[in-house]
C-alpha cells in the first residue's frame, strides 16, 4: 500500500513541479524584460533595486563594467531620449536559486540617410534569487550583425 501511495504522490507532484518551473520561468522572463525597460527609461532607482550587489556587465563594445559604473551611466543628469525598442525571443531558464535569460533587443535608429533602421542586440542575463525576487548578477549585450 505504501508503494502505491508513493507512486501516486509522484505522479501527482510531477505536473505540479512542471507548472511551478514554467511559472518561475515566466516570472524570470518578465523580470528581465522589465530590467531592460527600466534601463531604457533611465529609471536608476528601479534599476539599482533589480541588481545584485555583485552585478557586472559586458557592454556591446566589450567593456566590463562594475555595478557602480553601470548605474552611473544611467544617472538622471545623463538621461536622453531612448529610441523605440522591441524585445523578442526571450527564453528564461530557472535552476533553483540561479536563472539565465536570453533575449533579442531591437532599436529603431535614424540612419545616415535619415530613414529609420533597426539595430539589434542579443542580451544574456544571469539572475540570483535573493529572498523572493530575482536580482541580476550579470548581463552581456552583443550586437547582432
mmCIF file of N, CA and C in Angstrom:
data_model
loop_
_atom_site.group_PDB
_atom_site.id
_atom_site.type_symbol
_atom_site.label_atom_id
_atom_site.label_comp_id
_atom_site.label_asym_id
_atom_site.label_seq_id
_atom_site.Cartn_x
_atom_site.Cartn_y
_atom_site.Cartn_z
ATOM 1 N N UNK A 1 0.816 -1.191 0.000
ATOM 2 C CA UNK A 1 0.000 0.000 0.000
ATOM 3 C C UNK A 1 0.859 1.255 0.000
ATOM 4 N N UNK A 2 1.954 1.234 0.784
ATOM 5 C CA UNK A 2 2.833 2.398 0.839
ATOM 6 C C UNK A 2 3.484 2.650 -0.509
ATOM 7 N N UNK A 3 3.854 1.603 -1.207
ATOM 8 C CA UNK A 3 4.466 1.755 -2.524
ATOM 9 C C UNK A 3 3.463 2.409 -3.471
ATOM 10 N N UNK A 4 2.229 1.945 -3.443
ATOM 11 C CA UNK A 4 1.201 2.524 -4.295
ATOM 12 C C UNK A 4 1.007 4.005 -3.990
ATOM 13 N N UNK A 5 0.930 4.374 -2.712
ATOM 14 C CA UNK A 5 0.744 5.773 -2.333
ATOM 15 C C UNK A 5 1.943 6.618 -2.765
ATOM 16 N N UNK A 6 3.147 6.058 -2.654
ATOM 17 C CA UNK A 6 4.349 6.775 -3.094
ATOM 18 C C UNK A 6 4.326 7.028 -4.592
ATOM 19 N N UNK A 7 3.927 6.033 -5.369
ATOM 20 C CA UNK A 7 3.837 6.187 -6.828
ATOM 21 C C UNK A 7 2.750 7.194 -7.176
ATOM 22 N N UNK A 8 1.619 7.115 -6.526
ATOM 23 C CA UNK A 8 0.522 8.058 -6.778
ATOM 24 C C UNK A 8 0.960 9.484 -6.457
ATOM 25 N N UNK A 9 1.659 9.670 -5.350
ATOM 26 C CA UNK A 9 2.131 11.018 -4.982
ATOM 27 C C UNK A 9 3.116 11.538 -6.011
ATOM 28 N N UNK A 10 3.994 10.682 -6.500
ATOM 29 C CA UNK A 10 4.969 11.099 -7.524
ATOM 30 C C UNK A 10 4.262 11.498 -8.819
ATOM 31 N N UNK A 11 3.239 10.749 -9.198
ATOM 32 C CA UNK A 11 2.504 11.057 -10.430
ATOM 33 C C UNK A 11 1.765 12.382 -10.324
ATOM 34 N N UNK A 12 1.231 12.680 -9.153
ATOM 35 C CA UNK A 12 0.508 13.929 -8.943
ATOM 36 C C UNK A 12 1.475 15.102 -8.845
ATOM 37 N N UNK A 13 2.607 14.901 -8.188
ATOM 38 C CA UNK A 13 3.539 16.016 -7.979
ATOM 39 C C UNK A 13 4.323 16.379 -9.230
ATOM 40 N N UNK A 14 4.523 15.485 -10.170
ATOM 41 C CA UNK A 14 5.289 15.795 -11.385
ATOM 42 C C UNK A 14 4.646 16.918 -12.195
ATOM 43 N N UNK A 15 3.330 16.887 -12.480
ATOM 44 C CA UNK A 15 2.726 18.015 -13.203
ATOM 45 C C UNK A 15 2.778 19.317 -12.405
ATOM 46 N N UNK A 16 2.626 19.229 -11.081
ATOM 47 C CA UNK A 16 2.692 20.426 -10.241
ATOM 48 C C UNK A 16 4.089 21.025 -10.313
ATOM 49 N N UNK A 17 5.117 20.178 -10.259
ATOM 50 C CA UNK A 17 6.501 20.655 -10.346
ATOM 51 C C UNK A 17 6.755 21.290 -11.706
ATOM 52 N N UNK A 18 6.247 20.685 -12.778
ATOM 53 C CA UNK A 18 6.427 21.241 -14.122
ATOM 54 C C UNK A 18 5.740 22.598 -14.242
ATOM 55 N N UNK A 19 4.538 22.717 -13.664
ATOM 56 C CA UNK A 19 3.833 24.004 -13.681
ATOM 57 C C UNK A 19 4.608 25.043 -12.889
ATOM 58 N N UNK A 20 5.200 24.634 -11.783
ATOM 59 C CA UNK A 20 5.960 25.543 -10.941
ATOM 60 C C UNK A 20 7.189 26.065 -11.683
ATOM 61 N N UNK A 21 7.904 25.196 -12.388
ATOM 62 C CA UNK A 21 9.077 25.609 -13.171
ATOM 63 C C UNK A 21 8.650 26.530 -14.303
ATOM 64 N N UNK A 22 7.542 26.200 -14.954
ATOM 65 C CA UNK A 22 7.030 27.037 -16.036
ATOM 66 C C UNK A 22 6.650 28.429 -15.512
ATOM 67 N N UNK A 23 5.988 28.490 -14.381
ATOM 68 C CA UNK A 23 5.610 29.776 -13.794
ATOM 69 C C UNK A 23 6.852 30.564 -13.384
ATOM 70 N N UNK A 24 7.838 29.874 -12.849
ATOM 71 C CA UNK A 24 9.080 30.541 -12.439
ATOM 72 C C UNK A 24 9.831 31.069 -13.657
ATOM 73 N N UNK A 25 9.840 30.324 -14.746
ATOM 74 C CA UNK A 25 10.484 30.780 -15.984
ATOM 75 C C UNK A 25 9.779 32.033 -16.507
ATOM 76 N N UNK A 26 8.463 32.043 -16.454
ATOM 77 C CA UNK A 26 7.694 33.207 -16.894
ATOM 78 C C UNK A 26 8.013 34.425 -16.023
ATOM 79 N N UNK A 27 8.065 34.224 -14.718
ATOM 80 C CA UNK A 27 8.388 35.285 -13.768
ATOM 81 C C UNK A 27 9.782 35.849 -14.055
ATOM 82 N N UNK A 28 10.750 34.968 -14.276
ATOM 83 C CA UNK A 28 12.126 35.382 -14.555
ATOM 84 C C UNK A 28 12.210 36.143 -15.875
ATOM 85 N N UNK A 29 11.509 35.672 -16.908
ATOM 86 C CA UNK A 29 11.499 36.357 -18.204
ATOM 87 C C UNK A 29 10.911 37.757 -18.067
ATOM 88 N N UNK A 30 9.802 37.880 -17.348
ATOM 89 C CA UNK A 30 9.184 39.192 -17.132
ATOM 90 C C UNK A 30 10.116 40.128 -16.376
ATOM 91 N N UNK A 31 10.823 39.600 -15.415
ATOM 92 C CA UNK A 31 11.759 40.410 -14.619
ATOM 93 C C UNK A 31 12.896 40.925 -15.506
ATOM 94 N N UNK A 32 13.419 40.081 -16.384
ATOM 95 C CA UNK A 32 14.498 40.501 -17.289
ATOM 96 C C UNK A 32 14.003 41.556 -18.279
ATOM 97 N N UNK A 33 12.813 41.369 -18.816
ATOM 98 C CA UNK A 33 12.264 42.363 -19.742
ATOM 99 C C UNK A 33 12.037 43.692 -19.017
ATOM 100 N N UNK A 34 11.561 43.637 -17.784
ATOM 101 C CA UNK A 34 11.365 44.859 -17.003
ATOM 102 C C UNK A 34 12.706 45.546 -16.731
ATOM 103 N N UNK A 35 13.755 44.769 -16.500
ATOM 104 C CA UNK A 35 15.083 45.321 -16.270
ATOM 105 C C UNK A 35 15.562 46.103 -17.490
ATOM 106 N N UNK A 36 15.339 45.557 -18.669
ATOM 107 C CA UNK A 36 15.715 46.259 -19.897
ATOM 108 C C UNK A 36 14.886 47.539 -20.053
ATOM 109 N N UNK A 37 13.607 47.469 -19.739
ATOM 110 C CA UNK A 37 12.740 48.638 -19.884
ATOM 111 C C UNK A 37 13.097 49.760 -18.909
ATOM 112 N N UNK A 38 13.441 49.430 -17.650
ATOM 113 C CA UNK A 38 13.807 50.496 -16.715
ATOM 114 C C UNK A 38 15.126 51.136 -17.118
ATOM 115 N N UNK A 39 16.006 50.361 -17.719
ATOM 116 C CA UNK A 39 17.262 50.920 -18.240
ATOM 117 C C UNK A 39 16.953 51.880 -19.382
ATOM 118 N N UNK A 40 16.056 51.486 -20.245
ATOM 119 C CA UNK A 40 15.700 52.302 -21.408
ATOM 120 C C UNK A 40 15.066 53.630 -20.983
ATOM 121 N N UNK A 41 14.380 53.618 -19.830
ATOM 122 C CA UNK A 41 13.748 54.839 -19.299
ATOM 123 C C UNK A 41 14.681 55.623 -18.372
ATOM 124 N N UNK A 42 15.905 55.108 -18.170
ATOM 125 C CA UNK A 42 16.866 55.727 -17.253
ATOM 126 C C UNK A 42 16.284 55.830 -15.842
ATOM 127 N N UNK A 43 15.551 54.798 -15.427
ATOM 128 C CA UNK A 43 14.991 54.740 -14.077
ATOM 129 C C UNK A 43 16.053 54.124 -13.164
ATOM 130 N N UNK A 44 16.978 54.955 -12.736
ATOM 131 C CA UNK A 44 18.133 54.495 -11.990
ATOM 132 C C UNK A 44 17.744 53.767 -10.700
ATOM 133 N N UNK A 45 16.799 54.302 -9.957
ATOM 134 C CA UNK A 45 16.396 53.689 -8.689
ATOM 135 C C UNK A 45 15.835 52.283 -8.907
ATOM 136 N N UNK A 46 14.975 52.120 -9.886
ATOM 137 C CA UNK A 46 14.404 50.798 -10.170
ATOM 138 C C UNK A 46 15.488 49.839 -10.646
ATOM 139 N N UNK A 47 16.404 50.347 -11.450
ATOM 140 C CA UNK A 47 17.481 49.516 -11.965
ATOM 141 C C UNK A 47 18.373 49.014 -10.828
ATOM 142 N N UNK A 48 18.752 49.912 -9.921
ATOM 143 C CA UNK A 48 19.596 49.536 -8.784
ATOM 144 C C UNK A 48 18.901 48.478 -7.939
ATOM 145 N N UNK A 49 17.597 48.622 -7.733
ATOM 146 C CA UNK A 49 16.838 47.661 -6.929
ATOM 147 C C UNK A 49 16.797 46.278 -7.570
ATOM 148 N N UNK A 50 17.004 46.205 -8.886
ATOM 149 C CA UNK A 50 16.944 44.928 -9.593
ATOM 150 C C UNK A 50 18.316 44.259 -9.723
ATOM 151 N N UNK A 51 19.370 44.955 -9.307
ATOM 152 C CA UNK A 51 20.739 44.428 -9.431
ATOM 153 C C UNK A 51 21.199 43.805 -8.112
ATOM 154 N N UNK A 52 21.880 42.688 -8.209
ATOM 155 C CA UNK A 52 22.529 42.104 -7.035
ATOM 156 C C UNK A 52 23.757 42.943 -6.698
ATOM 157 N N UNK A 53 24.212 42.899 -5.459
ATOM 158 C CA UNK A 53 25.380 43.702 -5.080
ATOM 159 C C UNK A 53 26.622 43.417 -5.925
ATOM 160 N N UNK A 54 26.767 42.197 -6.417
ATOM 161 C CA UNK A 54 27.951 41.824 -7.194
ATOM 162 C C UNK A 54 27.777 41.975 -8.706
ATOM 163 N N UNK A 55 26.759 42.692 -9.132
ATOM 164 C CA UNK A 55 26.447 42.857 -10.562
ATOM 165 C C UNK A 55 27.651 43.352 -11.357
ATOM 166 N N UNK A 56 27.804 42.776 -12.544
ATOM 167 C CA UNK A 56 28.755 43.290 -13.529
ATOM 168 C C UNK A 56 28.164 43.082 -14.913
ATOM 169 N N UNK A 57 28.663 43.847 -15.867
ATOM 170 C CA UNK A 57 28.061 43.850 -17.206
ATOM 171 C C UNK A 57 29.135 43.938 -18.275
ATOM 172 N N UNK A 58 28.895 43.214 -19.367
ATOM 173 C CA UNK A 58 29.734 43.343 -20.555
ATOM 174 C C UNK A 58 28.929 44.156 -21.560
ATOM 175 N N UNK A 59 29.462 45.328 -21.902
ATOM 176 C CA UNK A 59 28.763 46.251 -22.796
ATOM 177 C C UNK A 59 28.834 45.765 -24.245
ATOM 178 N N UNK A 60 28.049 46.373 -25.135
ATOM 179 C CA UNK A 60 28.097 45.984 -26.552
ATOM 180 C C UNK A 60 29.468 46.200 -27.205
ATOM 181 N N UNK A 61 30.311 47.032 -26.600
ATOM 182 C CA UNK A 61 31.658 47.242 -27.162
ATOM 183 C C UNK A 61 32.699 46.381 -26.446
ATOM 184 N N UNK A 62 32.260 45.504 -25.541
ATOM 185 C CA UNK A 62 33.153 44.555 -24.904
ATOM 186 C C UNK A 62 33.780 45.002 -23.611
ATOM 187 N N UNK A 63 33.391 46.145 -23.087
ATOM 188 C CA UNK A 63 33.930 46.608 -21.808
ATOM 189 C C UNK A 63 33.216 45.915 -20.658
ATOM 190 N N UNK A 64 33.968 45.595 -19.610
ATOM 191 C CA UNK A 64 33.385 45.007 -18.412
ATOM 192 C C UNK A 64 33.182 46.137 -17.409
ATOM 193 N N UNK A 65 31.944 46.349 -17.035
ATOM 194 C CA UNK A 65 31.585 47.456 -16.148
ATOM 195 C C UNK A 65 31.070 46.941 -14.813
ATOM 196 N N UNK A 66 31.493 47.604 -13.744
ATOM 197 C CA UNK A 66 31.004 47.284 -12.399
ATOM 198 C C UNK A 66 29.580 47.805 -12.238
ATOM 199 N N UNK A 67 28.932 47.375 -11.180
ATOM 200 C CA UNK A 67 27.579 47.833 -10.853
ATOM 201 C C UNK A 67 27.545 49.358 -10.751
ATOM 202 N N UNK A 68 28.493 49.934 -10.026
ATOM 203 C CA UNK A 68 28.530 51.382 -9.832
ATOM 204 C C UNK A 68 28.707 52.122 -11.150
ATOM 205 N N UNK A 69 29.555 51.602 -12.005
ATOM 206 C CA UNK A 69 29.774 52.253 -13.304
ATOM 207 C C UNK A 69 28.513 52.189 -14.167
ATOM 208 N N UNK A 70 27.829 51.048 -14.122
ATOM 209 C CA UNK A 70 26.602 50.897 -14.922
ATOM 210 C C UNK A 70 25.543 51.871 -14.442
ATOM 211 N N UNK A 71 25.248 51.887 -13.143
ATOM 212 C CA UNK A 71 24.174 52.797 -12.726
ATOM 213 C C UNK A 71 24.611 54.251 -12.795
ATOM 214 N N UNK A 72 25.907 54.516 -12.789
ATOM 215 C CA UNK A 72 26.382 55.882 -13.019
ATOM 216 C C UNK A 72 26.059 56.362 -14.424
ATOM 217 N N UNK A 73 26.096 55.445 -15.373
ATOM 218 C CA UNK A 73 25.753 55.774 -16.750
ATOM 219 C C UNK A 73 24.282 56.181 -16.865
ATOM 220 N N UNK A 74 23.445 55.654 -15.976
ATOM 221 C CA UNK A 74 22.007 55.928 -16.017
ATOM 222 C C UNK A 74 21.593 57.010 -15.022
ATOM 223 N N UNK A 75 22.521 57.847 -14.616
ATOM 224 C CA UNK A 75 22.206 58.947 -13.699
ATOM 225 C C UNK A 75 21.181 59.883 -14.344
ATOM 226 N N UNK A 76 20.314 60.497 -13.543
ATOM 227 C CA UNK A 76 19.264 61.376 -14.093
ATOM 228 C C UNK A 76 19.806 62.498 -14.988
ATOM 229 N N UNK A 77 20.978 63.030 -14.677
ATOM 230 C CA UNK A 77 21.521 64.114 -15.499
ATOM 231 C C UNK A 77 22.063 63.630 -16.848
ATOM 232 N N UNK A 78 22.165 62.318 -17.031
ATOM 233 C CA UNK A 78 22.648 61.764 -18.304
ATOM 234 C C UNK A 78 21.510 61.224 -19.167
ATOM 235 N N UNK A 79 20.274 61.388 -18.685
ATOM 236 C CA UNK A 79 19.119 60.852 -19.407
ATOM 237 C C UNK A 79 18.970 61.522 -20.761
ATOM 238 N N UNK A 80 18.721 60.694 -21.760
ATOM 239 C CA UNK A 80 18.459 61.185 -23.109
ATOM 240 C C UNK A 80 17.307 60.377 -23.693
ATOM 241 N N UNK A 81 16.649 60.897 -24.706
ATOM 242 C CA UNK A 81 15.526 60.149 -25.286
ATOM 243 C C UNK A 81 15.993 58.798 -25.833
ATOM 244 N N UNK A 82 15.274 57.771 -25.487
ATOM 245 C CA UNK A 82 15.611 56.425 -25.960
ATOM 246 C C UNK A 82 14.854 56.129 -27.238
ATOM 247 N N UNK A 83 15.504 55.448 -28.165
ATOM 248 C CA UNK A 83 14.801 55.079 -29.401
ATOM 249 C C UNK A 83 13.753 54.003 -29.108
ATOM 250 N N UNK A 84 12.767 53.880 -29.983
ATOM 251 C CA UNK A 84 11.780 52.804 -29.803
ATOM 252 C C UNK A 84 12.481 51.445 -29.719
ATOM 253 N N UNK A 85 12.011 50.605 -28.805
ATOM 254 C CA UNK A 85 12.651 49.329 -28.531
ATOM 255 C C UNK A 85 11.637 48.203 -28.605
ATOM 256 N N UNK A 86 12.094 47.054 -29.098
ATOM 257 C CA UNK A 86 11.269 45.851 -29.143
ATOM 258 C C UNK A 86 12.069 44.707 -28.538
ATOM 259 N N UNK A 87 11.455 43.967 -27.623
ATOM 260 C CA UNK A 87 12.086 42.801 -27.015
ATOM 261 C C UNK A 87 11.381 41.559 -27.546
ATOM 262 N N UNK A 88 12.163 40.636 -28.093
ATOM 263 C CA UNK A 88 11.606 39.379 -28.610
ATOM 264 C C UNK A 88 12.541 38.223 -28.234
ATOM 265 N N UNK A 89 12.112 37.039 -28.555
ATOM 266 C CA UNK A 89 12.917 35.826 -28.395
ATOM 267 C C UNK A 89 13.422 35.628 -26.965
ATOM 268 N N UNK A 90 12.612 36.004 -25.990
ATOM 269 C CA UNK A 90 13.015 35.849 -24.595
ATOM 270 C C UNK A 90 12.876 34.394 -24.175
ATOM 271 N N UNK A 91 13.965 33.856 -23.629
ATOM 272 C CA UNK A 91 13.977 32.487 -23.109
ATOM 273 C C UNK A 91 14.576 32.547 -21.709
ATOM 274 N N UNK A 92 13.840 32.038 -20.742
ATOM 275 C CA UNK A 92 14.303 32.035 -19.345
ATOM 276 C C UNK A 92 14.414 30.603 -18.858
ATOM 277 N N UNK A 93 15.503 30.348 -18.140
ATOM 278 C CA UNK A 93 15.750 29.017 -17.593
ATOM 279 C C UNK A 93 16.129 29.127 -16.113
ATOM 280 N N UNK A 94 15.150 28.990 -15.220
ATOM 281 C CA UNK A 94 15.489 28.979 -13.791
ATOM 282 C C UNK A 94 16.061 27.614 -13.406
ATOM 283 N N UNK A 95 17.007 27.630 -12.479
ATOM 284 C CA UNK A 95 17.593 26.390 -11.962
ATOM 285 C C UNK A 95 17.865 26.604 -10.476
ATOM 286 N N UNK A 96 16.849 26.405 -9.686
ATOM 287 C CA UNK A 96 16.984 26.640 -8.251
ATOM 288 C C UNK A 96 17.051 28.130 -7.968
ATOM 289 N N UNK A 97 18.135 28.559 -7.331
ATOM 290 C CA UNK A 97 18.285 29.970 -6.980
ATOM 291 C C UNK A 97 19.003 30.775 -8.049
ATOM 292 N N UNK A 98 19.360 30.144 -9.165
ATOM 293 C CA UNK A 98 20.040 30.822 -10.274
ATOM 294 C C UNK A 98 19.142 30.734 -11.508
ATOM 295 N N UNK A 99 19.161 31.759 -12.323
ATOM 296 C CA UNK A 99 18.388 31.745 -13.565
ATOM 297 C C UNK A 99 19.175 32.411 -14.671
ATOM 298 N N UNK A 100 18.942 31.947 -15.890
ATOM 299 C CA UNK A 100 19.602 32.502 -17.075
ATOM 300 C C UNK A 100 18.517 32.927 -18.056
ATOM 301 N N UNK A 101 18.692 34.111 -18.643
ATOM 302 C CA UNK A 101 17.726 34.634 -19.610
ATOM 303 C C UNK A 101 18.483 35.137 -20.830
ATOM 304 N N UNK A 102 17.958 34.830 -22.009
ATOM 305 C CA UNK A 102 18.458 35.432 -23.241
ATOM 306 C C UNK A 102 17.286 36.090 -23.949
ATOM 307 N N UNK A 103 17.596 37.140 -24.707
ATOM 308 C CA UNK A 103 16.560 37.832 -25.474
ATOM 309 C C UNK A 103 17.194 38.610 -26.615
ATOM 310 N N UNK A 104 16.368 39.050 -27.509
ATOM 311 C CA UNK A 104 16.792 39.923 -28.602
ATOM 312 C C UNK A 104 16.160 41.291 -28.341
ATOM 313 N N UNK A 105 16.994 42.332 -28.381
ATOM 314 C CA UNK A 105 16.521 43.702 -28.183
ATOM 315 C C UNK A 105 16.809 44.469 -29.470
ATOM 316 N N UNK A 106 15.777 45.030 -30.065
ATOM 317 C CA UNK A 106 15.936 45.787 -31.312
ATOM 318 C C UNK A 106 15.555 47.239 -31.084
ATOM 319 N N UNK A 107 16.346 48.124 -31.653
ATOM 320 C CA UNK A 107 16.111 49.565 -31.564
ATOM 321 C C UNK A 107 15.930 50.120 -32.966
ATOM 322 N N UNK A 108 15.029 51.084 -33.110
ATOM 323 C CA UNK A 108 14.859 51.807 -34.368
ATOM 324 C C UNK A 108 15.639 53.111 -34.242
ATOM 325 N N UNK A 109 16.655 53.283 -35.086
ATOM 326 C CA UNK A 109 17.503 54.479 -35.035
ATOM 327 C C UNK A 109 17.589 55.097 -36.428
ATOM 328 N N UNK A 110 17.752 56.427 -36.501
ATOM 329 C CA UNK A 110 17.884 57.046 -37.818
ATOM 330 C C UNK A 110 19.228 56.694 -38.457
ATOM 331 N N UNK A 111 19.173 56.320 -39.723
ATOM 332 C CA UNK A 111 20.393 56.017 -40.476
ATOM 333 C C UNK A 111 20.996 57.277 -41.056
ATOM 334 N N UNK A 112 22.087 57.117 -41.788
ATOM 335 C CA UNK A 112 22.768 58.253 -42.402
ATOM 336 C C UNK A 112 21.870 59.001 -43.372
ATOM 337 N N UNK A 113 20.951 58.281 -43.997
ATOM 338 C CA UNK A 113 20.033 58.909 -44.952
ATOM 339 C C UNK A 113 18.775 59.456 -44.284
ATOM 340 N N UNK A 114 18.699 59.362 -42.959
ATOM 341 C CA UNK A 114 17.537 59.866 -42.234
ATOM 342 C C UNK A 114 16.427 58.840 -42.078
ATOM 343 N N UNK A 115 16.505 57.737 -42.801
ATOM 344 C CA UNK A 115 15.496 56.684 -42.703
ATOM 345 C C UNK A 115 15.760 55.846 -41.453
ATOM 346 N N UNK A 116 14.690 55.385 -40.838
ATOM 347 C CA UNK A 116 14.829 54.560 -39.637
ATOM 348 C C UNK A 116 15.390 53.181 -40.001
ATOM 349 N N UNK A 117 16.333 52.726 -39.200
ATOM 350 C CA UNK A 117 16.949 51.419 -39.376
ATOM 351 C C UNK A 117 16.892 50.674 -38.047
ATOM 352 N N UNK A 118 16.890 49.363 -38.127
ATOM 353 C CA UNK A 118 16.858 48.554 -36.915
ATOM 354 C C UNK A 118 18.262 48.082 -36.567
ATOM 355 N N UNK A 119 18.616 48.260 -35.315
ATOM 356 C CA UNK A 119 19.861 47.728 -34.756
ATOM 357 C C UNK A 119 19.444 46.786 -33.641
ATOM 358 N N UNK A 120 20.091 45.623 -33.578
ATOM 359 C CA UNK A 120 19.676 44.628 -32.587
ATOM 360 C C UNK A 120 20.860 44.124 -31.770
ATOM 361 N N UNK A 121 20.535 43.743 -30.553
ATOM 362 C CA UNK A 121 21.490 43.156 -29.619
ATOM 363 C C UNK A 121 20.938 41.831 -29.124
ATOM 364 N N UNK A 122 21.826 40.910 -28.832
ATOM 365 C CA UNK A 122 21.448 39.705 -28.088
ATOM 366 C C UNK A 122 21.878 39.993 -26.655
ATOM 367 N N UNK A 123 20.958 39.867 -25.736
ATOM 368 C CA UNK A 123 21.257 40.122 -24.334
ATOM 369 C C UNK A 123 21.194 38.803 -23.569
ATOM 370 N N UNK A 124 22.130 38.645 -22.667
ATOM 371 C CA UNK A 124 22.148 37.483 -21.788
ATOM 372 C C UNK A 124 22.241 37.959 -20.350
ATOM 373 N N UNK A 125 21.443 37.379 -19.483
ATOM 374 C CA UNK A 125 21.402 37.769 -18.074
ATOM 375 C C UNK A 125 21.562 36.542 -17.187
ATOM 376 N N UNK A 126 22.247 36.728 -16.079
ATOM 377 C CA UNK A 126 22.281 35.731 -15.021
ATOM 378 C C UNK A 126 21.645 36.397 -13.820
ATOM 379 N N UNK A 127 20.691 35.705 -13.213
ATOM 380 C CA UNK A 127 19.985 36.240 -12.055
ATOM 381 C C UNK A 127 20.154 35.277 -10.886
ATOM 382 N N UNK A 128 20.018 35.840 -9.700
ATOM 383 C CA UNK A 128 20.084 35.056 -8.470
ATOM 384 C C UNK A 128 18.876 35.425 -7.621
ATOM 385 N N UNK A 129 18.251 34.410 -7.063
ATOM 386 C CA UNK A 129 17.098 34.682 -6.184
ATOM 387 C C UNK A 129 17.638 35.191 -4.851
ATOM 388 N N UNK A 130 17.192 36.390 -4.504
ATOM 389 C CA UNK A 130 17.520 36.969 -3.207
ATOM 390 C C UNK A 130 16.176 37.201 -2.524
ATOM 391 N N UNK A 131 15.929 36.445 -1.464
ATOM 392 C CA UNK A 131 14.600 36.489 -0.843
ATOM 393 C C UNK A 131 13.603 35.873 -1.801
ATOM 394 N N UNK A 132 12.556 36.617 -2.121
ATOM 395 C CA UNK A 132 11.518 36.100 -3.019
ATOM 396 C C UNK A 132 11.609 36.648 -4.436
ATOM 397 N N UNK A 133 12.641 37.457 -4.723
ATOM 398 C CA UNK A 133 12.707 38.036 -6.067
ATOM 399 C C UNK A 133 14.036 37.763 -6.749
ATOM 400 N N UNK A 134 13.999 37.853 -8.063
ATOM 401 C CA UNK A 134 15.197 37.685 -8.870
ATOM 402 C C UNK A 134 15.943 39.008 -8.932
ATOM 403 N N UNK A 135 17.255 38.941 -8.730
ATOM 404 C CA UNK A 135 18.125 40.106 -8.910
ATOM 405 C C UNK A 135 19.218 39.707 -9.894
ATOM 406 N N UNK A 136 19.605 40.650 -10.708
ATOM 407 C CA UNK A 136 20.563 40.345 -11.764
ATOM 408 C C UNK A 136 21.997 40.451 -11.260
ATOM 409 N N UNK A 137 22.760 39.415 -11.571
ATOM 410 C CA UNK A 137 24.155 39.307 -11.183
ATOM 411 C C UNK A 137 25.046 39.793 -12.328
ATOM 412 N N UNK A 138 24.619 39.490 -13.556
ATOM 413 C CA UNK A 138 25.410 39.923 -14.703
ATOM 414 C C UNK A 138 24.531 40.048 -15.940
ATOM 415 N N UNK A 139 25.075 40.808 -16.879
ATOM 416 C CA UNK A 139 24.424 40.965 -18.191
ATOM 417 C C UNK A 139 25.511 41.094 -19.238
ATOM 418 N N UNK A 140 25.203 40.611 -20.423
ATOM 419 C CA UNK A 140 26.115 40.801 -21.558
ATOM 420 C C UNK A 140 25.265 41.168 -22.759
ATOM 421 N N UNK A 141 25.707 42.210 -23.469
ATOM 422 C CA UNK A 141 24.999 42.695 -24.645
ATOM 423 C C UNK A 141 25.918 42.549 -25.848
ATOM 424 N N UNK A 142 25.479 41.775 -26.836
ATOM 425 C CA UNK A 142 26.270 41.509 -28.024
ATOM 426 C C UNK A 142 25.508 41.996 -29.250
ATOM 427 N N UNK A 143 26.114 42.881 -30.055
ATOM 428 C CA UNK A 143 25.437 43.326 -31.272
ATOM 429 C C UNK A 143 25.173 42.150 -32.216
ATOM 430 N N UNK A 144 24.021 42.175 -32.868
ATOM 431 C CA UNK A 144 23.677 41.192 -33.883
ATOM 432 C C UNK A 144 23.946 41.830 -35.243
ATOM 433 N N UNK A 145 24.750 41.209 -36.015
ATOM 434 C CA UNK A 145 25.074 41.765 -37.347
ATOM 435 C C UNK A 145 24.008 41.461 -38.353
#
